[in-house]
Structures are given as C-alpha cells and as structure tokens.
Short mmCIF file of C-alpha atoms in Angstrom, two decimals:
data_model
loop_
_atom_site.label_atom_id
_atom_site.label_comp_id
_atom_site.label_asym_id
_atom_site.label_seq_id
_atom_site.Cartn_x
_atom_site.Cartn_y
_atom_site.Cartn_z
CA GLY A 240 38.66 17.20 54.59
CA VAL A 241 36.82 18.84 51.74
CA ASP A 242 38.31 22.05 50.40
CA ALA A 243 39.72 23.44 47.18
CA GLY A 244 43.25 22.46 48.17
CA ALA A 245 42.24 18.82 48.59
CA VAL A 246 40.61 18.89 45.15
CA ARG A 247 43.77 20.23 43.51
CA LEU A 248 45.94 17.67 45.30
CA ALA A 249 43.77 14.78 44.13
CA VAL A 250 43.52 16.01 40.54
CA HIS A 251 47.28 16.63 40.35
CA GLY A 252 47.99 13.13 41.66
CA VAL A 253 45.68 11.39 39.21
CA LEU A 254 46.93 13.56 36.34
CA ALA A 255 50.49 12.39 37.09
CA ALA A 256 49.34 8.77 37.09
CA VAL A 257 47.39 9.15 33.85
CA GLN A 258 50.44 10.70 32.19
CA SER A 259 53.01 8.19 33.51
CA VAL A 260 51.32 4.80 33.79
CA VAL A 261 51.84 2.54 30.79
CA GLY A 262 48.95 0.22 30.05
CA ARG A 263 45.62 0.05 31.82
CA LEU A 264 44.89 2.26 34.83
CA VAL A 265 42.02 1.74 37.27
CA VAL A 266 41.12 4.82 39.35
CA VAL A 267 39.16 4.08 42.53
CA THR A 268 37.19 6.69 44.51
CA ARG A 269 34.95 6.52 47.59
CA GLY A 270 31.59 8.25 47.50
CA ALA A 271 32.53 10.53 44.62
CA VAL A 272 29.47 9.44 42.63
CA ALA A 273 26.02 9.13 44.19
CA LEU A 274 23.39 6.55 43.41
CA PRO A 275 19.74 7.59 43.98
CA GLY A 276 19.23 8.16 47.69
CA GLU A 277 22.93 8.68 48.37
CA GLY A 278 24.86 11.89 48.96
CA VAL A 279 28.18 12.83 47.41
CA GLY A 280 30.90 12.64 50.06
CA ASP A 281 34.17 12.97 48.16
CA LEU A 282 34.22 16.14 46.08
CA ALA A 283 37.89 15.71 45.20
CA GLY A 284 36.92 12.34 43.77
CA SER A 285 34.12 13.97 41.79
CA ALA A 286 36.69 16.23 40.11
CA VAL A 287 38.92 13.22 39.42
CA TRP A 288 36.03 11.52 37.61
CA GLY A 289 35.78 14.52 35.27
CA LEU A 290 39.50 14.43 34.49
CA VAL A 291 39.54 10.69 33.82
CA ARG A 292 36.38 10.84 31.72
CA SER A 293 38.28 13.19 29.38
CA ALA A 294 41.26 10.84 29.38
CA GLN A 295 38.88 8.01 28.43
CA SER A 296 37.55 10.05 25.51
CA GLU A 297 41.09 10.71 24.28
CA ASP A 298 42.39 7.15 24.76
CA PRO A 299 39.46 4.67 24.87
CA GLY A 300 40.00 1.39 26.68
CA ARG A 301 42.95 2.44 28.84
CA PHE A 302 41.22 3.88 31.89
CA VAL A 303 38.55 2.51 34.22
CA LEU A 304 36.70 4.53 36.88
CA VAL A 305 35.37 2.69 39.95
CA ASP A 306 33.51 4.27 42.86
CA VAL A 307 33.07 2.20 46.01
CA GLY A 308 31.07 2.88 49.14
CA VAL A 309 32.70 4.75 52.00
CA ASP A 310 32.36 1.69 54.26
CA VAL A 311 34.24 -0.68 51.94
CA ASP A 312 37.30 -2.41 53.41
CA GLU A 313 40.48 -0.66 52.27
CA ASP A 314 42.15 -3.76 50.83
CA GLN A 315 39.95 -6.80 50.19
CA GLY A 316 36.80 -4.76 49.64
CA VAL A 317 38.43 -2.51 47.07
CA ASP A 318 40.08 -5.47 45.33
CA ALA A 319 36.71 -7.22 45.09
CA ALA A 320 35.05 -4.07 43.74
CA VAL A 321 37.74 -3.64 41.10
CA GLY A 322 37.34 -7.28 40.09
CA LEU A 323 33.60 -6.80 39.65
CA ALA A 324 34.18 -3.60 37.66
CA LEU A 325 36.66 -5.19 35.27
CA ALA A 326 34.43 -8.23 34.79
CA SER A 327 31.54 -5.95 33.80
CA GLY A 328 33.42 -4.56 30.80
CA GLU A 329 32.19 -1.04 31.69
CA SER A 330 34.56 1.93 31.79
CA GLN A 331 32.73 3.82 34.57
CA VAL A 332 31.07 1.92 37.38
CA VAL A 333 29.69 2.37 40.87
CA VAL A 334 29.97 -0.75 43.06
CA ARG A 335 27.69 -1.13 46.06
CA GLY A 336 27.28 -4.32 48.07
CA GLY A 337 28.40 -6.62 45.29
CA SER A 338 26.23 -4.92 42.64
CA VAL A 339 27.71 -3.03 39.70
CA PHE A 340 25.99 0.05 38.29
CA GLY A 341 26.94 1.46 34.89
CA ALA A 342 26.57 5.01 33.59
CA ARG A 343 23.65 5.65 31.23
CA LEU A 344 22.06 8.80 29.88
CA VAL A 345 18.29 9.00 30.31
CA ARG A 346 15.83 11.70 29.41
CA ALA A 347 15.10 14.00 32.35
CA GLY A 348 11.72 15.45 33.25
CA VAL A 349 10.81 18.97 32.15
CA GLY A 350 11.49 21.93 34.44
CA ARG A 351 8.96 23.93 36.38
CA VAL A 352 8.18 26.37 33.57
CA ALA A 353 4.71 27.16 32.28
CA ARG A 354 4.10 29.40 29.29
CA ASP A 355 1.47 32.12 29.36
CA GLU A 356 -0.25 30.66 26.34
CA GLU A 357 -0.83 27.42 28.26
CA ARG A 358 -2.88 29.48 30.70
CA GLY A 359 -4.91 31.16 27.98
CA GLY A 360 -2.65 34.14 27.31
CA ALA A 361 0.29 35.03 25.13
CA GLY A 362 3.70 36.30 26.09
CA GLU A 363 7.05 35.28 27.51
CA SER A 364 7.64 32.35 29.81
CA LYS A 365 6.96 32.76 33.52
CA VAL A 366 8.56 30.50 36.08
CA VAL A 367 6.27 28.73 38.53
CA GLY A 368 7.56 27.79 41.99
CA SER A 369 11.17 28.83 41.59
CA GLY A 370 13.59 29.18 44.49
CA PHE A 371 14.27 32.79 43.52
CA GLY A 372 11.99 35.02 45.57
CA SER A 373 11.41 38.72 45.17
CA ASP A 374 12.91 39.32 48.62
CA GLY A 375 16.61 39.33 49.32
CA VAL A 376 19.58 39.74 47.01
CA VAL A 377 20.63 37.30 44.29
CA LEU A 378 24.38 37.15 43.63
CA VAL A 379 25.49 36.46 40.06
CA SER A 380 29.18 35.63 39.69
CA GLY A 381 30.84 36.06 36.31
CA ALA A 382 28.21 38.72 35.60
CA SER A 383 30.37 40.56 33.07
CA GLY A 384 30.39 37.58 30.69
CA ALA A 385 27.81 37.06 27.96
CA LEU A 386 25.98 34.33 29.88
CA GLY A 387 26.14 36.27 33.14
CA GLY A 388 24.38 39.21 31.49
CA LEU A 389 21.73 36.97 29.94
CA VAL A 390 21.08 35.30 33.29
CA ALA A 391 20.87 38.58 35.19
CA ARG A 392 18.27 39.96 32.78
CA HIS A 393 16.37 36.66 32.93
CA LEU A 394 16.29 36.68 36.74
CA VAL A 395 14.68 40.12 36.73
CA SER A 396 12.31 39.85 33.77
CA VAL A 397 11.13 36.24 34.24
CA TYR A 398 11.89 35.22 37.83
CA GLY A 399 10.85 38.54 39.33
CA VAL A 400 14.09 39.10 41.24
CA ARG A 401 14.17 42.68 42.51
CA SER A 402 17.71 43.00 43.88
CA LEU A 403 20.93 41.83 42.25
CA LEU A 404 24.60 41.79 43.24
CA LEU A 405 26.62 41.49 40.03
CA VAL A 406 30.15 40.24 40.70
CA SER A 407 33.14 39.93 38.42
CA ARG A 408 36.87 40.38 38.78
CA ARG A 409 36.76 43.84 37.15
CA GLY A 410 33.40 44.92 38.49
CA GLY A 411 32.13 48.18 36.97
CA ASP A 412 35.22 48.43 34.74
CA ALA A 413 34.28 45.29 32.82
CA PRO A 414 33.06 45.91 29.26
CA GLY A 415 29.29 46.16 29.09
CA MET A 416 28.74 46.11 32.85
CA GLY A 417 27.48 49.70 32.99
CA GLU A 418 24.96 49.06 30.23
CA LEU A 419 23.80 45.83 31.89
CA ALA A 420 23.26 47.52 35.24
CA ALA A 421 21.36 50.38 33.57
CA ASP A 422 19.11 47.94 31.70
CA LEU A 423 18.32 46.05 34.90
CA ARG A 424 17.54 49.25 36.79
CA ALA A 425 15.24 50.29 33.97
CA LEU A 426 13.37 47.01 34.59
CA GLY A 427 12.87 48.07 38.20
CA ALA A 428 15.68 46.16 39.90
CA VAL A 429 18.05 47.42 42.57
CA VAL A 430 21.53 46.62 41.25
CA SER A 431 24.93 46.59 42.95
CA VAL A 432 28.12 45.96 40.97
CA ALA A 433 31.24 44.68 42.72
CA ALA A 434 34.79 43.84 41.72
CA CYS A 435 35.66 40.65 43.58
CA ASP A 436 37.67 37.50 42.97
CA VAL A 437 35.18 34.97 44.35
CA GLY A 438 38.03 32.46 44.49
CA ASP A 439 39.49 34.60 47.31
CA ARG A 440 37.65 33.58 50.49
CA GLY A 441 38.54 36.76 52.39
CA ALA A 442 37.47 39.04 49.55
CA LEU A 443 34.12 37.26 49.27
CA GLU A 444 33.51 37.44 53.02
CA SER A 445 34.25 41.18 52.99
CA LEU A 446 31.90 41.71 50.06
CA LEU A 447 29.02 39.98 51.82
CA VAL A 448 29.28 41.69 55.20
CA GLY A 449 25.76 42.88 56.01
CA VAL A 450 24.28 41.42 52.80
CA ARG A 451 21.35 38.98 53.04
CA LEU A 452 21.43 36.77 50.00
CA SER A 453 18.39 34.81 48.89
CA GLY A 454 20.07 33.11 45.94
CA VAL A 455 23.35 32.47 44.14
CA VAL A 456 24.02 31.81 40.46
CA HIS A 457 27.66 30.92 39.81
CA VAL A 458 28.36 31.47 36.12
CA ALA A 459 32.09 32.25 36.11
CA GLY A 460 34.64 30.00 34.43
CA VAL A 461 37.60 29.89 32.06
CA LEU A 462 38.81 27.51 29.38
CA ASP A 463 42.36 26.27 28.77
CA ASP A 464 41.94 23.31 26.47
CA GLY A 465 44.58 20.67 25.89
CA VAL A 466 44.83 16.89 25.78
CA VAL A 467 45.55 15.26 29.13
CA GLY A 468 49.12 14.50 28.14
CA SER A 469 49.85 18.21 27.67
CA LEU A 470 48.40 19.43 30.97
CA THR A 471 50.47 20.69 33.89
CA PRO A 472 49.38 21.28 37.49
CA SER A 473 49.55 25.05 36.99
CA ARG A 474 47.38 24.90 33.87
CA VAL A 475 44.89 22.72 35.72
CA ASP A 476 44.80 25.14 38.66
CA GLY A 477 44.06 28.08 36.37
CA VAL A 478 40.86 26.35 35.28
CA LEU A 479 39.94 24.95 38.69
CA ARG A 480 40.16 28.26 40.58
CA PRO A 481 37.13 30.12 39.12
CA LYS A 482 35.02 26.97 39.35
CA VAL A 483 36.20 24.97 42.36
CA ASP A 484 37.62 27.61 44.70
CA ALA A 485 34.87 30.10 43.93
CA ALA A 486 31.99 27.64 44.25
CA TRP A 487 33.35 26.18 47.50
CA ASN A 488 33.78 29.70 48.93
CA LEU A 489 30.21 30.57 47.96
CA HIS A 490 29.02 27.34 49.57
CA GLU A 491 30.80 27.98 52.85
CA VAL A 492 30.18 31.71 53.15
CA THR A 493 26.44 31.43 52.39
CA ARG A 494 25.55 28.17 54.12
CA GLY A 495 23.93 29.99 57.06
CA MET A 496 21.85 32.32 54.87
CA ASP A 497 18.91 29.97 54.17
CA LEU A 498 19.18 30.43 50.40
CA GLY A 499 16.24 29.64 48.17
CA ALA A 500 18.50 28.76 45.22
CA PHE A 501 22.16 27.86 44.70
CA VAL A 502 22.69 27.31 40.98
CA LEU A 503 25.99 26.28 39.41
CA PHE A 504 26.73 26.66 35.70
CA SER A 505 28.51 23.42 34.88
CA SER A 506 29.24 21.72 31.58
CA ALA A 507 28.47 18.48 29.81
CA ALA A 508 32.26 18.11 29.55
CA GLY A 509 32.27 16.89 33.15
CA VAL A 510 29.58 14.29 32.44
CA LEU A 511 30.67 13.09 29.01
CA GLY A 512 34.42 13.60 29.35
CA SER A 513 35.07 15.95 26.46
CA ALA A 514 38.35 15.20 24.70
CA GLY A 515 40.90 17.99 25.12
CA GLN A 516 39.10 19.46 28.12
CA GLY A 517 40.45 17.49 31.08
CA SER A 518 40.86 20.48 33.39
CA TYR A 519 37.46 21.89 32.46
CA ALA A 520 35.82 18.49 32.90
CA ALA A 521 37.39 18.11 36.35
CA ALA A 522 36.23 21.58 37.43
CA ASN A 523 32.67 21.02 36.27
CA ALA A 524 32.40 17.49 37.66
CA PHE A 525 33.29 19.08 41.00
CA LEU A 526 30.36 21.48 40.61
CA ASP A 527 28.02 18.57 39.87
CA GLY A 528 29.31 16.82 42.99
CA LEU A 529 28.93 19.98 45.09
CA ALA A 530 25.24 20.25 44.23
CA GLY A 531 24.71 16.69 45.47
CA TYR A 532 26.87 17.34 48.52
CA ARG A 533 24.75 20.37 49.44
CA ARG A 534 21.47 18.52 48.99
CA ALA A 535 22.69 15.70 51.21
CA ALA A 536 23.38 18.35 53.87
CA GLY A 537 19.83 19.72 53.58
CA LEU A 538 20.83 22.75 51.50
CA VAL A 539 19.53 23.80 48.08
CA GLY A 540 21.85 23.03 45.18
CA GLN A 541 21.51 22.56 41.44
CA SER A 542 24.21 22.08 38.83
CA LEU A 543 23.33 22.67 35.18
CA SER A 544 25.64 20.71 32.88
CA TRP A 545 25.31 22.88 29.81
CA GLY A 546 26.20 21.94 26.30
CA LEU A 547 27.26 24.54 23.76
CA TRP A 548 25.58 27.96 23.71
CA ALA A 549 25.41 29.82 20.42
CA GLY A 550 26.86 33.29 19.90
CA GLU A 551 29.08 34.68 22.61
CA GLY A 552 27.96 32.25 25.28
CA MET A 553 29.87 29.22 26.52
CA GLY A 554 30.92 28.41 22.99
CA GLY A 555 32.05 31.92 22.17
CA SER A 556 35.75 31.04 22.37
CA LEU A 557 35.49 27.95 20.19
CA GLY A 558 36.68 28.04 16.61
CA ALA A 559 34.62 26.97 13.61
CA VAL A 560 36.45 23.61 13.43
CA ASP A 561 35.53 22.80 17.05
CA VAL A 562 31.90 23.80 16.54
CA ASP A 563 31.68 21.70 13.36
CA ARG A 564 33.22 18.72 15.17
CA MET A 565 30.65 18.96 17.96
CA ARG A 566 27.78 19.37 15.51
CA GLY A 567 29.00 16.27 13.64
CA SER A 568 28.73 14.27 16.87
CA GLY A 569 25.13 15.39 17.32
CA VAL A 570 25.78 18.26 19.73
CA HIS A 571 24.11 21.40 18.44
CA ALA A 572 24.34 24.81 20.07
CA LEU A 573 21.50 26.14 22.20
CA THR A 574 20.15 29.53 21.30
CA ALA A 575 20.01 32.03 24.17
CA GLU A 576 16.22 31.58 24.29
CA GLU A 577 16.49 27.79 24.53
CA GLY A 578 19.12 27.97 27.24
CA LEU A 579 17.21 30.45 29.35
#
C-alpha cells in the first residue's frame, strides 16, 4: 500500500543498494513516473527516482532508472524493458509496450496570471481563475519560515483569501509569527495560528476537527545535505518526514473536503537530481508524484518544483560557494517577486 512507511522502506532499500553495489546498477519501478494520460501509482517509486537522480549526478554512468507499466510481467517483461532501456543509452527511461521514452525538459505554458496593466490599469498582479476562493480556510504549513510568510501574504493580498490557518511546529512561539499574523489581519484576513507537527497524523486530525478547508499550501521542509555515500536511514528520515509524512497526512485528512487547491512546494532537486541532496531529492520527487496521484484520483493537486529563492527563502541556508556553483551552472536565484 501507499503510505509514508512504505516510502521510507523503499528509499532505505535502494540507498543500501546504491551504496553497496559495485559497478552498474539498474533500478526498476512500476508506475512511479507517469506519461501523459497516465496516473502515478507508486509513490514510493517516485521517491526512489529522486534519490537515484542525485546518485546519477554524483556518479554519472553508474545508475539507470527504468519505469515499467504496472501490467508488465514480473520476469520476462521486466527483463525485456531493461534490455530496451540499456540499448537506448538513456539514464532515465519509461518503457511502455515496447516503446522507450526519455526524459527531456521543455518550456511550460504560462500560468493563469494577468497583470492590471494588461487590462488598462496599473498595479500589482491579480490572479484569474485560481483554485483559492474567498470562502473557507486555507492551511499554510511551514508558515513560520520565510517562504511561508511570503505565501501567506500573497494569498491574502493577491488571491483574495479571507481566512488562513498558519501551521508550524512552534506555532505562535515561532520568530516573526506574531508580526505575520498582525499584518494579515490588518489586510482584512481572519487568521488562526497553530502549533502542530503535520507529520503526526493524530495531531493534524485533532487540529482540523470542525475546520472546513478550501485549500492547502504545504511549504514546510528541511535540508540535510550530503553525498549519497554518506547518507544513513536516520538522516534520510529526518528529511522525508516534513515532506513525505506531512504531505501524505494532509492528502488523507483533507481528501473528503472538496478542496479548490492542494499546492506542494517541491524542488528542482527532485527533477534534476541535485548532487549532494539525495534525501531532499527523494522527498520532493515524492511530492511531485503525489500531485499526479491526486489528479488521477479526481482530486486537485499541484507540485511546484522550485529552484533557488534569493534572500532567506529556499536558498537561505546555502553558503556563498553553493550559490556560486549553482549560478555557474546557469541556475540563478528567483527574487521573491518572481517566485510569487
């Protein structure tokens, strides 16, 4: 079944193989990656793809990722798919019905944002047709962080959200939380602040008793960088919990609430396989998979695979050397305005 425990078990197992196998390693998953028109079925496999993508970045040529269809024969079908994958020369492939699909980055369409000046006026951006309505409560997890605060203000001032539930582990005791809540109330919002470990299913259920949510934005996360060879299961779990456990709990607890938006703050590390960020890549690849899993089930779901944010955002804990390295590879930091 799909749950956070299954994700940890899969990631731990593949981590052990990556660390112990000498020579080339082919990792096969079933339905962990979706082609257009497909749903994601194996979220543990999605997390594994993130981990191995990082391993590929650290040690090019040693690891191959292959995703086969859920109906493929366990032995001959998988062997045939692996043969096709290796013959393609690609490091990450999806095999369906004898066809091999490789991973490519393409430019996405623009979002549903129209600026006032495009309608003859001047001013800040207004969002057209968003899933965030003015009715109901929007939960923001990780609200005490820099990005959580930016997002909360953005939801009120641009999306027109009128009621917020700001959640973090320390709640009102978190630095800056009081000021954030006061600012949002001054903008006309009704604001509740709660101390809750969203990775604790029982605590989240208790928090949401009698609350009708209309949207969720899951911002929380932690970093614990290290090359794949240095990782341990406990280090991996420390990074997975605020992403995997928390997002899965939010998914399960809210699935009967008819949400208008379920937005996950992910990272490009899960897509590109950032070297030295195997745990983080696994956690965020899970979030990307969860969005597809929800959509296949008829639920709203969107995962935003962010790059670096400037200032105290997602890149706030990176040193100057790391930032310079990323800039040298063509990855520049988003300003808060660009990100929002």
